[in-house]
Structures are given as structure tokens and as C-alpha cells.
XYZ file of C-alpha atoms in Angstrom:
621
model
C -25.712 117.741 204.380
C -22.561 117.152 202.270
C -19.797 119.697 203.540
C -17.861 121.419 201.205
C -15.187 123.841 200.992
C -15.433 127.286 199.954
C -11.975 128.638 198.201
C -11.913 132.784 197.926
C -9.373 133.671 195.930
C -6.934 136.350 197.678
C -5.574 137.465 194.896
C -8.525 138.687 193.647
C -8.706 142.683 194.077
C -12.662 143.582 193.833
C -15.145 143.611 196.641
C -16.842 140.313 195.541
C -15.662 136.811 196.668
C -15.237 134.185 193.822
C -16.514 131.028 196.029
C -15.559 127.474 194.150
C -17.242 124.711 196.053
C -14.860 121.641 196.612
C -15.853 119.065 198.824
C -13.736 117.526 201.986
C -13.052 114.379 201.150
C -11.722 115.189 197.777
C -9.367 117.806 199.338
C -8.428 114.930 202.131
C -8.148 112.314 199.527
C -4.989 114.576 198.269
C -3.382 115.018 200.813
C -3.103 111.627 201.762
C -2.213 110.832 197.967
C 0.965 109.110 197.104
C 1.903 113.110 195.661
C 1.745 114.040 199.304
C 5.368 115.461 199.194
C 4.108 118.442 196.648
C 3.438 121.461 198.510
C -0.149 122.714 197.720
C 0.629 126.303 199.186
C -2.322 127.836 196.761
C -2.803 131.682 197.247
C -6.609 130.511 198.541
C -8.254 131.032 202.095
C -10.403 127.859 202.845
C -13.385 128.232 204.912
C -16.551 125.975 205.385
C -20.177 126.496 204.504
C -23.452 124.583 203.155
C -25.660 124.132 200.668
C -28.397 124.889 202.833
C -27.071 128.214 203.646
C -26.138 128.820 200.168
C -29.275 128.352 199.233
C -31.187 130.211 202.110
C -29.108 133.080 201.526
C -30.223 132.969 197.400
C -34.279 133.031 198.356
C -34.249 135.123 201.372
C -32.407 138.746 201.352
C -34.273 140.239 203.814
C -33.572 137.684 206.482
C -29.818 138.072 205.851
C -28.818 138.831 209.217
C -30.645 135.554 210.871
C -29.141 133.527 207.903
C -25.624 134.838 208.189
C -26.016 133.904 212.030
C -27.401 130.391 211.055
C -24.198 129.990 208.782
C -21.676 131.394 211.431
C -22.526 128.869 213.442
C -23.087 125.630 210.934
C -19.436 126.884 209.710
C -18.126 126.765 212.727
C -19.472 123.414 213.517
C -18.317 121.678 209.674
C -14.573 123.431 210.936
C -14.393 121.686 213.759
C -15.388 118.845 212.506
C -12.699 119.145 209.438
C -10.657 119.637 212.402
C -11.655 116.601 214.199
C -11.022 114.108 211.396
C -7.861 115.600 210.434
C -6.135 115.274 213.918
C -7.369 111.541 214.296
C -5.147 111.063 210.720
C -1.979 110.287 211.663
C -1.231 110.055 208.086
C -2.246 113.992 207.633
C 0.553 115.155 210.812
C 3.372 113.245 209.091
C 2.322 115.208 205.563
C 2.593 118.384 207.013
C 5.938 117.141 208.848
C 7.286 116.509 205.762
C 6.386 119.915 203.557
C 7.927 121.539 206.759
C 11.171 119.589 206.735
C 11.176 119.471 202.643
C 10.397 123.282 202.811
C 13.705 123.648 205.076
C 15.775 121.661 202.946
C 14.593 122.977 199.390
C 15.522 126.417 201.278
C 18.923 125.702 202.568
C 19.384 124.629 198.826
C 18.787 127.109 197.341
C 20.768 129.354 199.475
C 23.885 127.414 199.022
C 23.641 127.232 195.607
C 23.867 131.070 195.423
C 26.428 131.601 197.967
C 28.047 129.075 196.013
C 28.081 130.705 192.889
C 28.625 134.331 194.527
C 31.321 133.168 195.286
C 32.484 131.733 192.597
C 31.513 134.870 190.834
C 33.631 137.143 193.455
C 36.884 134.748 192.989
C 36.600 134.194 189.326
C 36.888 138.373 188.780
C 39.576 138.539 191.309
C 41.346 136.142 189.141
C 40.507 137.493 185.950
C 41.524 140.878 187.605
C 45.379 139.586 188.638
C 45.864 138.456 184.692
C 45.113 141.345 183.495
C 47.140 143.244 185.613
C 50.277 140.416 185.147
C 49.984 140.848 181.605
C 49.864 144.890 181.604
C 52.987 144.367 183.593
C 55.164 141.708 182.215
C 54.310 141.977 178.835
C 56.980 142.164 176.195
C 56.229 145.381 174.936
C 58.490 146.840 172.399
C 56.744 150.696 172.166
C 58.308 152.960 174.899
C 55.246 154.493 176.817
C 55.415 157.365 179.428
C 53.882 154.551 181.698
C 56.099 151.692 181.082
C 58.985 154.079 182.046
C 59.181 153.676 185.469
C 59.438 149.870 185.316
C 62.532 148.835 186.117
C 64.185 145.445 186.166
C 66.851 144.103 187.920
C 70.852 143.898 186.647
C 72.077 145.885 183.510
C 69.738 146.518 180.178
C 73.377 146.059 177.911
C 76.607 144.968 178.512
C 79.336 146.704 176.346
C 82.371 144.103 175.663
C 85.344 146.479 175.455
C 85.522 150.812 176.365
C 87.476 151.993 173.354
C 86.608 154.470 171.477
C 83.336 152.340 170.264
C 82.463 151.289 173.714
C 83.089 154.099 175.869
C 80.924 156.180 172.975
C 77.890 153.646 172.957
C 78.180 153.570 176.820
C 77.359 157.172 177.191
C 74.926 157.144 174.398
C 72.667 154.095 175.578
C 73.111 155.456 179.281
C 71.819 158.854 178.131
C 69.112 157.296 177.131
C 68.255 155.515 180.295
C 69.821 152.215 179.814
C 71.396 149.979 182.473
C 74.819 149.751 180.902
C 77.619 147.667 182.391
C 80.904 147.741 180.901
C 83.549 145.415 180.920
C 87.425 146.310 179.893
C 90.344 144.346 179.974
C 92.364 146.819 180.976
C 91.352 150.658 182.389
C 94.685 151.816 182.061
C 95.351 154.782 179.801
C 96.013 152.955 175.931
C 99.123 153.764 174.424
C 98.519 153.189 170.262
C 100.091 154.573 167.476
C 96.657 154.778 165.331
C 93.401 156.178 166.328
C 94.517 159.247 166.372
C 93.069 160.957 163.397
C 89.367 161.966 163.633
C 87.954 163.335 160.260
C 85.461 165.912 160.162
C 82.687 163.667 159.494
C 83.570 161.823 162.477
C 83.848 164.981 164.572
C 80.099 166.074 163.912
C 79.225 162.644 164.902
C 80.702 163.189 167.983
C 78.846 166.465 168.387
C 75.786 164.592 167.674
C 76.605 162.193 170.534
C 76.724 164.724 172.782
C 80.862 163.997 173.639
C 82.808 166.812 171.313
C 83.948 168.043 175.044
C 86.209 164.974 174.989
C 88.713 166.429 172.952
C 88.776 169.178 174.798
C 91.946 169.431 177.500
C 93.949 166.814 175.713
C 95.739 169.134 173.593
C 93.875 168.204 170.436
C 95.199 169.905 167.137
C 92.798 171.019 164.558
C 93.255 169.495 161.567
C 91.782 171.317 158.454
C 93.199 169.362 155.256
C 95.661 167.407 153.555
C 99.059 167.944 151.932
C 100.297 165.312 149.492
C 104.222 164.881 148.007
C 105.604 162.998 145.206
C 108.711 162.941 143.876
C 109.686 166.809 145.008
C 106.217 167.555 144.251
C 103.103 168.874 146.395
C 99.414 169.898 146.212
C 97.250 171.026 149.037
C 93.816 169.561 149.684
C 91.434 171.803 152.228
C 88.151 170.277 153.634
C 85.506 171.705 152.530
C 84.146 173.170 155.454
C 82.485 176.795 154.540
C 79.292 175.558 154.880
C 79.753 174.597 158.917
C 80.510 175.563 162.283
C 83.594 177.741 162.499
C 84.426 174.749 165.298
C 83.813 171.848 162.750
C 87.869 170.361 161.541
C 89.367 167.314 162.049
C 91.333 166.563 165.487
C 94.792 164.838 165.611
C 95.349 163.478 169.432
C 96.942 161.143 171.509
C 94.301 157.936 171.124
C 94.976 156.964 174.604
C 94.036 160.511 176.427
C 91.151 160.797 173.675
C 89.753 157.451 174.904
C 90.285 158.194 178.966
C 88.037 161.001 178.617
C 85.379 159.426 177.127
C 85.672 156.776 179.959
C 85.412 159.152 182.626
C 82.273 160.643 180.659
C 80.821 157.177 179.937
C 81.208 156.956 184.089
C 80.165 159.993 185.270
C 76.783 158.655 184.671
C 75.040 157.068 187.191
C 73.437 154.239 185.557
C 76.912 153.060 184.196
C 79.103 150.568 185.525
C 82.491 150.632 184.135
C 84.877 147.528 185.521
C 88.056 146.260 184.855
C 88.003 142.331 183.374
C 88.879 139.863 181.149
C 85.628 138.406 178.884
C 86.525 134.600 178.414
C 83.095 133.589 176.456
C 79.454 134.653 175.986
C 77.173 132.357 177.649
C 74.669 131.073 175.389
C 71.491 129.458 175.829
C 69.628 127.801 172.827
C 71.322 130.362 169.969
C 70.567 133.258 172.239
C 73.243 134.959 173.951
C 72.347 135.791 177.679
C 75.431 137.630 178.683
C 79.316 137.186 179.385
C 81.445 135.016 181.603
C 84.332 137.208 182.974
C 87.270 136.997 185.290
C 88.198 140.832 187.425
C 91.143 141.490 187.783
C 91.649 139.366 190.933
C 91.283 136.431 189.390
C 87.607 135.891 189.897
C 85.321 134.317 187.754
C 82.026 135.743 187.255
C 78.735 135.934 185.012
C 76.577 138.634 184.040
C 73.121 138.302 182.098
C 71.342 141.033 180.212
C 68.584 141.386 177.237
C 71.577 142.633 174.931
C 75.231 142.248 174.651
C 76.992 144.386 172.512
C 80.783 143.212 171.885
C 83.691 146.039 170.755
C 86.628 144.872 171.888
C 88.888 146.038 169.216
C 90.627 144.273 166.558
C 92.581 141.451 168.208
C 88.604 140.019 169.243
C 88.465 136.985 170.474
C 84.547 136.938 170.311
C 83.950 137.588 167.222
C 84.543 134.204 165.404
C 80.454 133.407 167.203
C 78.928 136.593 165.991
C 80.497 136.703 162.312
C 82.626 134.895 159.458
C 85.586 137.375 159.767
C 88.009 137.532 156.996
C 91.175 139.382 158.359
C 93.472 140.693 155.717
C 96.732 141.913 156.952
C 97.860 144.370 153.219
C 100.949 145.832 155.421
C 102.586 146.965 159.325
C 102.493 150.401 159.934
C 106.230 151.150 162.057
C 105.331 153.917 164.278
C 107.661 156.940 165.852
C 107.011 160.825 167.080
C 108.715 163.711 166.141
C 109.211 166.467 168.828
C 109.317 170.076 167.982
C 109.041 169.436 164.572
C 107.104 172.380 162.150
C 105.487 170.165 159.471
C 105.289 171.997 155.781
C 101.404 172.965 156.457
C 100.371 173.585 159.539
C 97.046 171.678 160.827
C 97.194 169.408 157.627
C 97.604 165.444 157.583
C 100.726 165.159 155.062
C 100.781 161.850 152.451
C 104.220 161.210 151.133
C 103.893 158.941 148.232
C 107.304 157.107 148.848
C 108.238 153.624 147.435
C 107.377 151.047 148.293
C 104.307 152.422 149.678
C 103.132 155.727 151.562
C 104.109 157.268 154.557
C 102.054 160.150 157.450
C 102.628 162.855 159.114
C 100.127 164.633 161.412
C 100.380 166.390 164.910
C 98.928 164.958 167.749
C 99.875 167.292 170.750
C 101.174 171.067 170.378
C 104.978 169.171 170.149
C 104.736 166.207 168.574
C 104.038 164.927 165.068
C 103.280 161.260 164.535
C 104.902 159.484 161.507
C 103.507 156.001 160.476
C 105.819 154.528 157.703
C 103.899 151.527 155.402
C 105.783 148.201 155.317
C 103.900 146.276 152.766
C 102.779 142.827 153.721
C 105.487 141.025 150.848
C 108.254 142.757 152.373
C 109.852 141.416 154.970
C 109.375 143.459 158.352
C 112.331 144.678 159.123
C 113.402 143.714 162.840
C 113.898 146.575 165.390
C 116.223 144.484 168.147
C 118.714 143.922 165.803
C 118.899 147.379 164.141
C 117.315 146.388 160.667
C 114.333 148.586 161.462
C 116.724 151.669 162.254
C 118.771 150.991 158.821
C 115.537 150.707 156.807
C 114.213 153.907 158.119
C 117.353 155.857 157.025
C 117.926 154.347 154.073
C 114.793 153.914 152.539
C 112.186 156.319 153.684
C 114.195 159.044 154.869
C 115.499 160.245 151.345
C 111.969 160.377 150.399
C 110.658 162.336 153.610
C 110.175 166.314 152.912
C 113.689 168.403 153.910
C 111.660 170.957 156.550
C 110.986 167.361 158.687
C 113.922 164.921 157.570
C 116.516 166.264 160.807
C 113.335 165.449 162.673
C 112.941 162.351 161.339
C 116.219 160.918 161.705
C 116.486 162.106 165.174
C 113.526 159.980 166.214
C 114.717 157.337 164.416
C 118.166 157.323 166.374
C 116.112 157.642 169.989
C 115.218 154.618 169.580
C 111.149 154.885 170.287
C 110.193 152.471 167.260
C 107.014 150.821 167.287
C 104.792 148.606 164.741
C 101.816 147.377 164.670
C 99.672 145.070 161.973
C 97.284 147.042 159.686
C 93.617 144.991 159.577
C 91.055 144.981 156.991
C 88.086 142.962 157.724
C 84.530 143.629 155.775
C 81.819 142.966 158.316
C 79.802 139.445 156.998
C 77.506 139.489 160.486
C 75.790 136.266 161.233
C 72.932 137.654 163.293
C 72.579 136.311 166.574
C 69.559 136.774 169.352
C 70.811 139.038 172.097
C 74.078 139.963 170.640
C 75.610 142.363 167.914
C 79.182 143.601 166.597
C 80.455 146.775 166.652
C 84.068 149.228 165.980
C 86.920 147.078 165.337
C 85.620 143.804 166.351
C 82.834 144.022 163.614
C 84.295 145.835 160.779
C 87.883 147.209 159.867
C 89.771 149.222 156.972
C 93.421 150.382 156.372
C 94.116 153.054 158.399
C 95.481 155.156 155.542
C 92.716 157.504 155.409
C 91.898 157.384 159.630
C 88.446 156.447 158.191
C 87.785 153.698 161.651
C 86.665 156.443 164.289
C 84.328 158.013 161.925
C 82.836 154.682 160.871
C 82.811 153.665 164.570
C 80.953 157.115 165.610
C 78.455 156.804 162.365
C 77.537 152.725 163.618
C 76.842 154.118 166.759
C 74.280 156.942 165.461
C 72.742 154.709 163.684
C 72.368 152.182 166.771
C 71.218 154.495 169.235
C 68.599 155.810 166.803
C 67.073 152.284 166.324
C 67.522 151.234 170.546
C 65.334 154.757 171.362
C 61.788 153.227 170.712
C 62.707 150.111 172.426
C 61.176 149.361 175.649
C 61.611 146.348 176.421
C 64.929 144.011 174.983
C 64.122 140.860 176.697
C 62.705 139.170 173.300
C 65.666 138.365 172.161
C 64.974 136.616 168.875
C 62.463 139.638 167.409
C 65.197 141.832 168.914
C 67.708 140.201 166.425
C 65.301 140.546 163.721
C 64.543 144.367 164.355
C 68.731 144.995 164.788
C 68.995 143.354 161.262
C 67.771 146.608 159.688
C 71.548 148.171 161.678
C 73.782 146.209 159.139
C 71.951 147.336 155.887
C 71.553 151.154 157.463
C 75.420 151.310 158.266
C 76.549 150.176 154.893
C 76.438 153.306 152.483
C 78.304 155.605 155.164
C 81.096 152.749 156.197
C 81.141 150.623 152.766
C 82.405 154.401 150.959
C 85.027 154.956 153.332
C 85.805 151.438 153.851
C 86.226 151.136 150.131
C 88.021 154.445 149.767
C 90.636 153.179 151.938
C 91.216 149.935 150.567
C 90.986 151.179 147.116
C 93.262 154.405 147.836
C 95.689 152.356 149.122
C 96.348 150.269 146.458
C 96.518 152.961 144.204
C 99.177 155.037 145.931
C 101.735 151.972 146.715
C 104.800 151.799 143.852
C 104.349 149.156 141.617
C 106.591 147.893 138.438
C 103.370 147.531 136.291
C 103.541 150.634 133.946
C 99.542 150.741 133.671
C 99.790 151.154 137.889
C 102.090 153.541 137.745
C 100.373 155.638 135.264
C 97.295 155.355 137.433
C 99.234 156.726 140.314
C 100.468 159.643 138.426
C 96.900 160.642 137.307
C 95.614 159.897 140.901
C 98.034 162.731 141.600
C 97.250 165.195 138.773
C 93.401 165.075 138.882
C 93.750 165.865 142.781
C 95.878 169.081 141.515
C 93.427 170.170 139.522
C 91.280 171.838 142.426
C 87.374 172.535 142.598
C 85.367 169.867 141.770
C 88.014 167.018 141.300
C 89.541 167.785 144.579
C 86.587 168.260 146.415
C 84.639 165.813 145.613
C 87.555 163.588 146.720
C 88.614 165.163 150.217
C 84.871 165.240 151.143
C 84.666 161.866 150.231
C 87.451 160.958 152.577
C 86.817 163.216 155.398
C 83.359 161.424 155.688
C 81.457 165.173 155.196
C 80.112 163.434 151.629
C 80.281 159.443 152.126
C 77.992 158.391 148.806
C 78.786 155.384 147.320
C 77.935 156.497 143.717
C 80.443 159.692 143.938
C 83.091 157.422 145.069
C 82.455 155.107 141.902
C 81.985 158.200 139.586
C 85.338 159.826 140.858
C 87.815 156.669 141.449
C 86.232 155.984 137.311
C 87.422 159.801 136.458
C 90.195 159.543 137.519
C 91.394 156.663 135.370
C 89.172 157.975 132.217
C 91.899 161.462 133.233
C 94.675 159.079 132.967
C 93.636 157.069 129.704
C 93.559 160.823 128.369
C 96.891 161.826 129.079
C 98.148 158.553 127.533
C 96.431 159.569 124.176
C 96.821 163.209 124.017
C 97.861 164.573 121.782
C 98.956 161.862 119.514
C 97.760 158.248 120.253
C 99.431 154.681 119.804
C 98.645 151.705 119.888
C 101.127 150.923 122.557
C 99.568 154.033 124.503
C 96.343 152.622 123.655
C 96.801 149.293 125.006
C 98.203 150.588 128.580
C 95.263 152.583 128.804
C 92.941 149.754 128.685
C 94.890 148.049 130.866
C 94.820 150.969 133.256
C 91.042 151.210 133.135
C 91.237 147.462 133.766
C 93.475 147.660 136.583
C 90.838 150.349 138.426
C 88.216 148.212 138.131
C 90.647 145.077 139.218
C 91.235 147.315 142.309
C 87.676 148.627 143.194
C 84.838 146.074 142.154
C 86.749 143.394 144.781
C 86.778 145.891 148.081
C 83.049 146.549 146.875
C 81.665 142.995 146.316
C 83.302 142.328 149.704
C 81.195 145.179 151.555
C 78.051 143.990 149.441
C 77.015 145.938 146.528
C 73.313 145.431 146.871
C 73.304 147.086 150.387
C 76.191 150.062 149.326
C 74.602 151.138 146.565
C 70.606 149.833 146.649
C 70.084 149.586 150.683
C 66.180 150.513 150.309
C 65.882 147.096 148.314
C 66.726 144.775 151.303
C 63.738 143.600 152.997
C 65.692 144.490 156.561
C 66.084 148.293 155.456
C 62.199 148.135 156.455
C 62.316 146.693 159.536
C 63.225 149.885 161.660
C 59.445 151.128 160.767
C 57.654 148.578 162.679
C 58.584 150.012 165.481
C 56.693 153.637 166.242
């Protein structure tokens, strides 16, 4: 009888068995194959039966019970006998050895390869996790967001070069803002000038705008509500135009040095400025990009500071400037400086313009009791010397026949104490070169004759327009797309300071003497449209006490008045003489005014939305 194996299937679900006959030695002769090593885990059951008993079982149902007996037992016999020849096969132990052990292995595998990448999985998302959060927080973000607020980094945000009027101002406005602002002065002391004392109106709602119009408040500031101008015995008086403003909006006369000590102490008063006394010796500079300033306290100590932004203002004798711009300084004249006590000036609260020869001289209170008076030595005149007396002389001579009779006593008398001062008058149009993590400002950057006290205003308006573009900044530390942003500052700047700028300059020139007939006839009709009143001495005062600082009314007016002056050459009967000196007068106008205004840039004066940098404020939201 040939034994066979019977395979039921276990996976099959219904009652019946599927029985597959197979017989023993084929089943032996694979596992003792060469393919040994391949586990033959099949989802069968193997049991052992005979064709006998397959047979007996088909023909006789109704014995079923003896049959299933007979086959118990021949089953049990053909097991043991599988049984038998299997354990005398050495061959067959080692097989089953080796699924075991290859099992084990193939297992162990497996595992580790998971672990493996589970963990490779858990580290690589831990990883990924860190970046993400290194880039949310170092990232150079430019937008201010509620949540980038509270970062804070170490040492200042700015340092300010200089606490003059510009500086201290910018301080207080940056710091307002939350900036890190560290300030660095030459000297704290309290500045003792004999200009800066004038602020226009203009100026003065810039200051209100800042948030600092309580600085002129305790200093014994005088209000200053318009001009009074004399010529040869002659006088007009010019009023601001100030109806449609604050009853509180005038000019302010002052001492510069008390003006500028109170916006220190305001600039301080914040917390998150730090105001110290030193020297700046040089920027420190790092491929183009300014980093910060080396310094030396006043104890002799040299030390550096770094910071994202470094704004220098440290007046008009800068010695930083030459890095940050191509300054050309003009010196037109000296201004000789003295104070008049107790002296009542012809109009009270009004800056008086003497139109004396050579060239013009000031009044203007700056305390309760004292009048400053700022006397114009033209630059081809020799500057008279004050040791030796010259200076004393000159002033008697010269000016004081010309001065008004209510002030000339007054005059002379501070002439014979002795308190004479002078002092260089600057003009410098700002030609920036920009430069990554530094930018110009007040006197360092940009200056004007002090004839109309135009430099405060201008330095007030800069700093408006400054703060305005710094608010949406977050973050400074990218220096070179900083530079490119702060581009957009110089073009902004230019219609406000280029009109006064150019108004002083030009204004200047036209009220100094001169032996050229065509000049002088321009100065006479500079004097007669002004006394005209309404619009063609309006338009003029606003222009100059920065309430109205367009470009194109300067132009149209400074034109007017030498189209007025061609007319009262010709009227009523024309020459050719006349004719001729009228040409040359309109000549001469545009000789004086198309120079100052090349210089400031006529493209961004009068056409600033056609510069590409104009733009460059509105990336930023």
C-alpha cells in the first residue's frame, strides 16, 4: 500500500475537507532538496491515510463506523512510520535547525530595519522641526508684526553721531518708536552759538509733529510772527500767514544752546536711550558696510560700538562726512555776531532785515532782554579782525549808520562791550553717496545760508520724513537692502529742503549791494513787489517760513519779481538803454537761480515721482 499524504486546507471555511493526495517520498524528497533553506510554512494540516480506506469508505456507507476505526488505526500506523524515517534522517533535523535559526534571523531583520528607520523618521522631524523654528526666528524680516515685537537683540538698533538739534530730535523720535538708540556727543555741555536760533513756523509744526514743541517751553522763547524789512529809510512789514492755524502756531527766537539742552534731557528721559559724552574718530567699516563707530569718552578711552544703522549729524564742521558724500562747502560770507540788552526793536515779535551795503544785516529777540544782531561780511571782503580793534571800527563805521535809529544806541553799546563773535556761513547741497548701514543728516548732510533760519526747519522736515520710512521696519540688520529702501529718503526730502535751500541762496544774492545797475534794479523791485501786500507778499513769506515750501511757487515768484522789475524799467516810456538793462536783469535772475537749483537737482525738486527711488518706500507694507 503506497502511503500518501492527505493536505486539508485550513483556510477553507465550509464543512467539507478538500483532501489532495501527495505521496511521502515526494514531500521527503523536498525537504532534503538543495532549496531546503525555503520555509514551506503552507496554511495546510498534513495527516496520513490509504487508498484502501479511501476506497472502502467510497463503496461502503453503512459500515462507516468499522471503516473509520480501520483508518484510525492504519493512520496512526503510516504516522508513525513517517515519523520513524524522518528521525533516522539526520539530514531532515539539520533542515528544520536551519528554518528555526533562518526564521530568527530574517526576524531580528526585520525588526531592526524598522527601528532603524523609526528612528530615523523621529530624528529627521525633530530636525526639520528646529529649522523651521531657526528660520521663524532669525529671519531677516523687514514687515513689523505684533509677534516679531518682542524679539529683542542685543546692543543699540541706531547710533546717532552728534545730539544737536538733528540728533537729539531723531533720538527721541526713533526711541519713541522703540528703537535702541545710543548717542554719542562730543561735548554735553550747554552750546553757546550765535545761529540756530530762529525756528520758522514750518519748522515749529514739525516739531509739534515730533512730539517735542514742550522744548521751547521754559527757555524764554519769543514768538515770532513776521518780518520787517528796511532800505534806505524805508520799511514794509511782512506777517506769516497764519489764520488758518493754531492760535499757538509762530515762529520762536531762542537761545540755540538752552533750545538744544532740552531736547537732550527729553531725548534721555527715555529709557531705551543712551546719551554719552565722546569723541567719534571713524566709522568702522566692513566690506562697504558700515557696522558702527570707533570712539574715545571723555577719559581718554577708546571704544567701539556696532549697530544695524548709523546715522551721523554732527553739525557742520563733520569730519565724517567726506565717506558718506561728495560735499561741496561754499563759504558766500562770516556772519559777526553780538546781543543787544534791553533793546525795543521797531516791531515787536518780528525778525527785522536791514538791507545795508555791502550786504544785509538781523535783528531778532531771543530771550525777553536780548536781541541778537548778525552783521554779513561777504566772503571778498576782508574779515575784519576783532583783537586788534578793526572789527569794532567796522561795526561803527559801516553798519551802524545804516542800522534803524530806535536800535542804533543799542547797537553801539554792544559793540563797545566788547562781546564780538563770528562765525563762517556754510552752504553745502547734499550729493549723498549711499552707503549700507549709514546715512547723513542736519548739518553734516546738507546746509544753506542762514539768512532766512531755513536749517532747523529743513533739519525737523528730514527727520519726519525718516521716521516715517524707519516705522515699518523690523528688522535693520540687512544692511545693503536697507541702503536701497533709505534711497527713497534723499528724493522724498528734496521738494521741502531744495525750496528753502534755494530760497536762501537765491535771496541772498539778491539782497547784497552790487555796482551792476541790472542787480541793483533787481534789488529795488525785490523790495517793491514785497510792498505790494496780498498775494506777492504772501506767497513769498510762506515760502520762507516753510508753511508753503513748493518748488514751482518759488520759480513762479523769484520770475515775477524780475518780470515787476523789467516793468518799471519800461513804464511809461521805454528805451533802448532801459530795454537792454532789463534783459540783463531777467538774465541776471536766472544767472542767480538755475545754479542753486541744478546744484539741489532739478529732476528730484521739481519731478520727485519720476525717480525710480521715490517708489521704493511702497515695498514695504
Amino acid at each position: 500500500m503506497n502511503n500518501i499524504i492527505v493536505l486539508h486546507n485550513c483556510c477553507c471555511t465550509s464543512s467539507s475537507n478538500i483532501d489532495i493526495p501527495v505521496p511521502v517520498h515526494h514531500l521527503l524528497h523536498k525537504f532534503q532538496s538543495p532549496l531546503s533553506h525555503i520555509n514551506y510554512n503552507l496554511p495546510f494540516s498534513i495527516s496520513l491515510t490509504s487508498k484502501s480506506s479511501i476506497a472502502a469508505s467510497s463503496s461502503a456507507t453503512d459500515n462507516n463506523t468499522q471503516i473509520n476505526s480501520n483508518n484510525k488505526e492504519l493512520n496512526l500506523s503510516n504516522h508513525h512510520l513517517l515519523l520513524d524515517s524522518l528521525g533516522h534522517n539526520s539530514d531532515y533535523n539539520c533542515l528544520m535547525e536551519m528554518v528555526v535559526i533562518d526564521q530568527h534571523i530574517l526576524a531580528f531583520f526585520v525588526v531592526s530595519l524598522l527601528g532603524f528607520l523609526l528612528l530615523f523618521s523621529l530624528f529627521r522631524g525633530a530636525k526639520s522641526k528646529s529649522k523651521k523654528k531657526d528660520r521663524r526666528t532669525l529671519r531677516p524680516d523687514f514687515v513689523r508684526s505684533s509677534a516679531d515685537s518682542s524679539v529683542v537683540s542685543e546692543g543699540p538698533d541706531v547710533i546717532i553721531v552728534g545730539a544737536g538739534v538733528a540728533g537729539a530730535a531723531l533720538a527721541y523720535t526713533l526711541a519713541k518708536d522703540g528703537r535702541r538708540v545710543q548717542v554719542i556727543e562730543r561735548d554735553l555741555k550747554e552750546p553757546d552759538r550765535i545761529v540756530g536760533e530762529l525756528l520758522q513756523p514750518g519748522g515749529y509744526l514739525k516739531l509739534i509733529e515730533l512730539g517735542l514743541e514742550d522744548c521751547v517751553g521754559s527757555i524764554d522763547a519769543q514768538r515770532v510772527v513776521g518780518y520787517g524789512i528796511f532800505k534806505d529809510g524805508k520799511h514794509i512789514r511782512l506777517s506769516y500767514p497764519l489764520e488758518q492755524f493754531h492760535s499757538d502756531v509762530a515762529g520762536r527766537s531762542f537761545h540755540n544752546g538752552r533750545f538744544i539742552q532740552r531736547m537732550r534731557e527729553k531725548a534721555a528721559s527715555l529709557s531705551n536711550v543712551r546719551l554719552e559724552q565722546g569723541t567719534v574718530t571713524s566709522l568702522l567699516e566692513e566690506n562697504g558696510t558700515v557696522k558702527g563707530v570707533q570712539y574715545k569718552t571723555k577719559n581718554g578711552e577708546e571704544l567701539k560700538t556696532y549697530a544695524p544703522l548709523t546715522v551721523v549729524c554732527d553739525g557742520c564742521f563733520s569730519n565724517l562726512r567726506r565717506s558718506l558724500c561728495s560735499p561741496k562747502v561754499d563759504v558766500p560770507s562770516h556772519f559777526v555776531g553780538l546781543v543787544l540788552e534791553n533793546c525795543q526793536l521797531p516791531f515787536a515779535n518780528h525778525g527785522h532785515v536791514i538791507l545795508a551795503d555791502p550786504s544785509p544785516v538781523l535783528f531778532y529777540p531771543i530771550s525777553s532782554t536780548e536781541v541778537r544782531c548778525l552783521v554779513d561780511v561777504p566772503a571778498g571782503d576782508k574779515l575784519p579782525s576783532i583783537a586788534n580793534g578793526e572789527m569794532a571800527k567796522y561795526m561803527k563805521t559801516v553798519v551802524a549808520p545804516q542800522v534803524p535809529p530806535e536800535i542804533r544806541d543799542s547797537f553801539v553799546a554792544a559793540v563797545d562791550k566788547g562781546n564780538i563773535r563770528t562765525m563762517p556761513n556754510r552752504s553745502m547741497p547734499a550729493n549723498p553717496q549711499p552707503t549700507p548701514g549709514a546715512i547723513l543728516m542736519g548739518d553734516a548732510f546738507n546746509m544753506r545760508h542762514p539768512l532766512t533760519g531755513g536749517g532747523m526747519t529743513v533739519a525737523l522736515s528730514d527727520i519726519v520724513v525718516l521716521r516715517d520710512l524707519l516705522r515699518p521696519l523690523q528688522d535693520l540688520n540687512d544692511a545693503g537692502l536697507l541702503c536701497s529702501y533709505l534711497e527713497s529718503f534723499y528724493t522724498l526730502r528734496k521738494p521741502v529742503a531744495s525750496t528753502i535751500n534755494t530760497l536762501a541762496g537765491a535771496l541772498y544774492k539778491v539782497f547784497c549791494a552790487s555796482q551792476d545797475e541790472a542787480h541793483k534794479e533787481m534789488r529795488e523791485a525785490c523790495f517793491d513787489y514785497l510792498s505790494l501786500g496780498g498775494v506777492f507778499s504772501n506767497g513769498p513769506i510762506s515760502l520762507l517760513s516753510g508753511l508753503n515750501p513748493r518748488p514751482m511757487s518759488l520759480v513762479a515768484h523769484f520770475f515775477a519779481v524780475a518780470v515787476f522789475g523789467v516793468g518799471r524799467l519800461l513804464l511809461p516810456f521805454p528805451s533802448v538803454k532801459r530795454l537792454w538793462l532789463g534783459i540783463r536783469l531777467i538774465w541776471g535772475a536766472a544767472g542767480i537761480i538755475f545754479p542753486i537749483m541744478k546744484a539741489e537737482g532739478l529732476r528730484q525738486m521739481f519731478f520727485p515721482a519720476t525717480v525710480p527711488a521715490y517708489y521704493r518706500r511702497h515695498h514695504v507694507k
